[in-house]
Short mmCIF file of C-alpha atoms in Angstrom, two decimals:
data_model
loop_
_atom_site.label_atom_id
_atom_site.label_comp_id
_atom_site.label_asym_id
_atom_site.label_seq_id
_atom_site.Cartn_x
_atom_site.Cartn_y
_atom_site.Cartn_z
CA MET A 1 10.58 -13.79 30.50
CA GLU A 2 9.87 -10.18 30.26
CA ALA A 3 11.76 -9.73 27.00
CA LEU A 4 9.05 -12.17 25.22
CA THR A 5 6.01 -10.11 26.73
CA THR A 6 7.46 -7.12 25.34
CA MET A 7 7.78 -8.84 22.12
CA LYS A 8 3.95 -9.91 21.61
CA LYS A 9 2.35 -6.77 22.84
CA LYS A 10 0.15 -5.43 20.32
CA LYS A 11 0.12 -1.66 19.25
CA THR A 12 -2.11 0.24 20.84
CA ARG A 13 -2.12 3.12 18.23
CA LEU A 14 -0.27 3.88 14.70
CA VAL A 15 1.66 6.37 13.61
CA VAL A 16 0.10 7.52 9.96
CA ARG A 17 0.19 10.58 7.57
CA LYS A 18 -2.30 13.00 6.45
CA GLY A 19 -0.49 15.35 4.29
CA ASN A 20 2.68 16.28 5.90
CA GLU A 21 1.37 15.70 9.31
CA ASN A 22 2.08 12.84 11.19
CA ILE A 23 -0.92 11.33 13.86
CA ALA A 24 -1.14 8.93 16.39
CA LEU A 25 -4.56 7.19 15.57
CA LYS A 26 -5.65 4.86 18.29
CA VAL A 27 -6.40 1.09 16.65
CA GLU A 28 -9.61 0.95 17.78
CA ASP A 29 -10.43 3.87 15.55
CA ILE A 30 -9.72 2.47 12.68
CA ALA A 31 -12.14 0.70 10.72
CA PHE A 32 -10.09 -1.06 8.28
CA ILE A 33 -6.86 -0.78 6.42
CA TYR A 34 -6.32 -1.65 2.61
CA ARG A 35 -3.85 -1.75 -0.23
CA ASP A 36 -4.49 0.75 -3.06
CA ASN A 37 -1.91 -0.48 -5.53
CA THR A 38 1.31 0.26 -3.57
CA ILE A 39 -0.11 2.55 -1.22
CA ILE A 40 -1.37 1.44 2.26
CA VAL A 41 -4.61 3.38 3.60
CA ALA A 42 -5.94 3.38 7.20
CA VAL A 43 -9.77 4.45 7.51
CA ASP A 44 -11.32 5.48 10.56
CA LYS A 45 -14.72 5.46 11.81
CA GLU A 46 -15.48 8.65 10.57
CA GLU A 47 -14.10 7.40 6.96
CA LYS A 48 -10.85 10.16 7.29
CA LYS A 49 -8.30 8.20 5.11
CA TYR A 50 -4.78 8.23 6.55
CA LEU A 51 -1.32 6.66 4.82
CA CYS A 52 0.48 3.79 6.57
CA ASP A 53 3.91 3.11 6.24
CA ARG A 54 4.09 -0.41 6.86
CA ASN A 55 2.91 -3.25 4.38
CA LEU A 56 -0.24 -5.54 5.32
CA SER A 57 1.44 -8.07 6.58
CA ALA A 58 3.69 -6.29 8.98
CA LEU A 59 0.87 -4.02 10.21
CA GLU A 60 -1.20 -7.95 10.70
CA GLU A 61 1.56 -9.17 13.03
CA GLU A 62 1.66 -5.72 15.21
CA LEU A 63 -2.03 -5.50 15.41
CA ASP A 64 -4.44 -7.47 17.83
CA GLU A 65 -5.61 -10.73 16.16
CA SER A 66 -8.79 -10.63 18.22
CA MET A 67 -9.40 -7.04 16.76
CA PHE A 68 -8.23 -7.21 13.26
CA PHE A 69 -8.80 -9.93 10.69
CA ARG A 70 -6.97 -10.16 7.35
CA ALA A 71 -9.69 -10.86 4.84
CA ASN A 72 -7.79 -11.24 1.89
CA ARG A 73 -4.73 -9.80 0.36
CA LYS A 74 -5.87 -6.25 0.24
CA TYR A 75 -7.87 -5.71 3.25
CA LEU A 76 -7.39 -6.27 7.01
CA VAL A 77 -10.99 -5.32 9.19
CA ASN A 78 -11.82 -4.76 12.70
CA ILE A 79 -14.31 -6.63 13.86
CA GLN A 80 -15.96 -3.48 16.21
CA TYR A 81 -16.87 -1.87 12.39
CA ILE A 82 -18.27 -5.54 10.70
CA ARG A 83 -22.28 -5.26 10.54
CA GLY A 84 -21.98 -8.68 9.40
CA PHE A 85 -21.51 -11.13 6.45
CA LYS A 86 -23.48 -12.96 3.74
CA SER A 87 -22.88 -15.59 1.25
CA PHE A 88 -20.81 -14.57 -1.84
CA GLU A 89 -20.69 -17.00 -5.32
CA LYS A 90 -21.78 -19.50 -2.78
CA VAL A 91 -18.21 -20.41 -1.39
CA LYS A 92 -17.09 -16.84 -0.19
CA LEU A 93 -18.06 -14.44 2.21
CA GLU A 94 -18.94 -10.74 1.40
CA VAL A 95 -18.34 -8.73 4.70
CA SER A 96 -20.24 -5.48 5.34
CA LEU A 97 -19.21 -2.90 7.64
CA LEU A 98 -20.90 -0.04 10.00
CA ILE A 99 -19.39 2.60 7.80
CA PRO A 100 -22.56 3.95 5.89
CA THR A 101 -21.02 5.24 2.69
CA CYS A 102 -18.42 2.77 2.61
CA ASN A 103 -18.02 1.41 -1.00
CA HIS A 104 -15.66 -1.25 -0.71
CA SER A 105 -16.51 -4.86 -1.23
CA ILE A 106 -14.69 -6.91 1.01
CA ILE A 107 -14.59 -10.71 -0.19
CA ILE A 108 -13.29 -13.68 2.01
CA SER A 109 -12.12 -16.63 0.25
CA GLN A 110 -13.32 -19.90 0.46
CA GLU A 111 -10.43 -21.10 2.18
CA THR A 112 -10.25 -18.12 4.78
CA ALA A 113 -14.24 -18.39 5.03
CA PRO A 114 -13.97 -20.64 8.31
CA LEU A 115 -11.40 -18.81 9.75
CA PHE A 116 -13.11 -15.90 9.43
CA LYS A 117 -16.74 -17.34 11.09
CA LYS A 118 -14.71 -18.83 14.01
CA TRP A 119 -12.73 -15.26 14.55
CA ILE A 120 -16.17 -13.71 14.44
CA ASN A 121 -18.01 -15.93 16.79
CA GLU A 122 -14.94 -15.78 19.42
CA GLU A 123 -15.31 -12.95 22.45
#
């Protein structure tokens, strides 16, 4: 039974890179994670960028699903940094973040929108 519990334990920090330095970044300080071509970038609450060694699918499984949502193929967003969302092209959603100078347009598809609304409404 204990092995099952340890398997499901979600990460509380990620080891990321900034230059040649490895940094243990607390997951609650990560505002969002995105894919830029083949590079995975974690952005913290102060908008500092770090490189991740894992792909988004692996990170999605390792991070707490009550805290992080897979918005689309490019983005994982942290619920603590979501200001809100609005309709986009009638059927999609556009998420706005609490990061003031964030110029990322995070779009949630028509198929994923109901899951996102359910996720963001849960405590």
